[in-house]
Amino acid sequence: MVVEVLEGKSISEIPVYVFKDDLYITINEDTMNALGIELPTSIKDNQKLNLVK
């Protein structure tokens, strides 16, 4: 999308994509820990959270 705008395409010509509300959150737990990232409670408590190693 950024490339299209930089190449002169009007933003009004770029389609909008809407995602479903039932998407799951997948996070690599090892990478998250290696980067020192701590999940906020609002994400930890999300039933659609999927932590992978």
Coordinates of C-alpha atoms in Angstrom, one line a residue:
M1 CA 0.0 0.0 0.0
V2 CA 2.8 2.4 0.9
V3 CA 4.5 1.7 -2.4
E4 CA 1.3 2.4 -4.3
V5 CA 1.0 5.8 -2.6
L6 CA 4.6 6.7 -3.1
E7 CA 4.2 5.8 -6.8
G8 CA 1.4 8.4 -7.0
K9 CA -1.7 6.3 -6.6
S10 CA -4.5 8.2 -4.9
I11 CA -5.5 6.8 -1.5
S12 CA -9.2 6.8 -2.7
E13 CA -8.2 4.3 -5.3
I14 CA -6.8 1.8 -2.8
P15 CA -9.4 -0.8 -1.5
V16 CA -10.1 -1.1 2.2
Y17 CA -9.9 -4.6 3.7
V18 CA -12.1 -5.5 6.6
F19 CA -11.1 -8.4 8.8
K20 CA -13.6 -10.6 10.6
D21 CA -14.1 -10.0 14.3
D22 CA -13.3 -13.7 15.1
L23 CA -9.6 -13.6 14.5
Y24 CA -7.2 -15.2 16.9
I25 CA -4.1 -13.6 18.3
T26 CA -1.0 -15.8 17.8
I27 CA 2.2 -14.8 19.6
N28 CA 5.5 -16.6 19.7
E29 CA 6.2 -16.8 23.5
D30 CA 9.9 -17.4 23.2
T31 CA 10.4 -14.4 20.9
M32 CA 8.3 -12.2 23.1
N33 CA 10.3 -13.2 26.2
A34 CA 13.6 -12.7 24.3
L35 CA 12.6 -9.2 23.4
G36 CA 11.5 -8.5 26.9
I37 CA 7.9 -7.8 25.9
E38 CA 5.2 -8.2 28.5
L39 CA 1.6 -8.7 27.4
P40 CA -1.0 -6.4 28.9
T41 CA -3.8 -8.0 30.9
S42 CA -6.3 -7.2 28.2
I43 CA -4.4 -9.5 25.8
K44 CA -3.5 -12.1 28.4
D45 CA -7.2 -12.5 29.3
N46 CA -8.3 -12.7 25.7
Q47 CA -9.9 -16.1 25.0
K48 CA -8.6 -16.0 21.4
L49 CA -4.9 -15.7 22.5
N50 CA -2.7 -18.5 21.1
L51 CA 0.8 -18.6 22.6
V52 CA 3.3 -20.8 20.6
K53 CA 6.9 -21.7 21.4

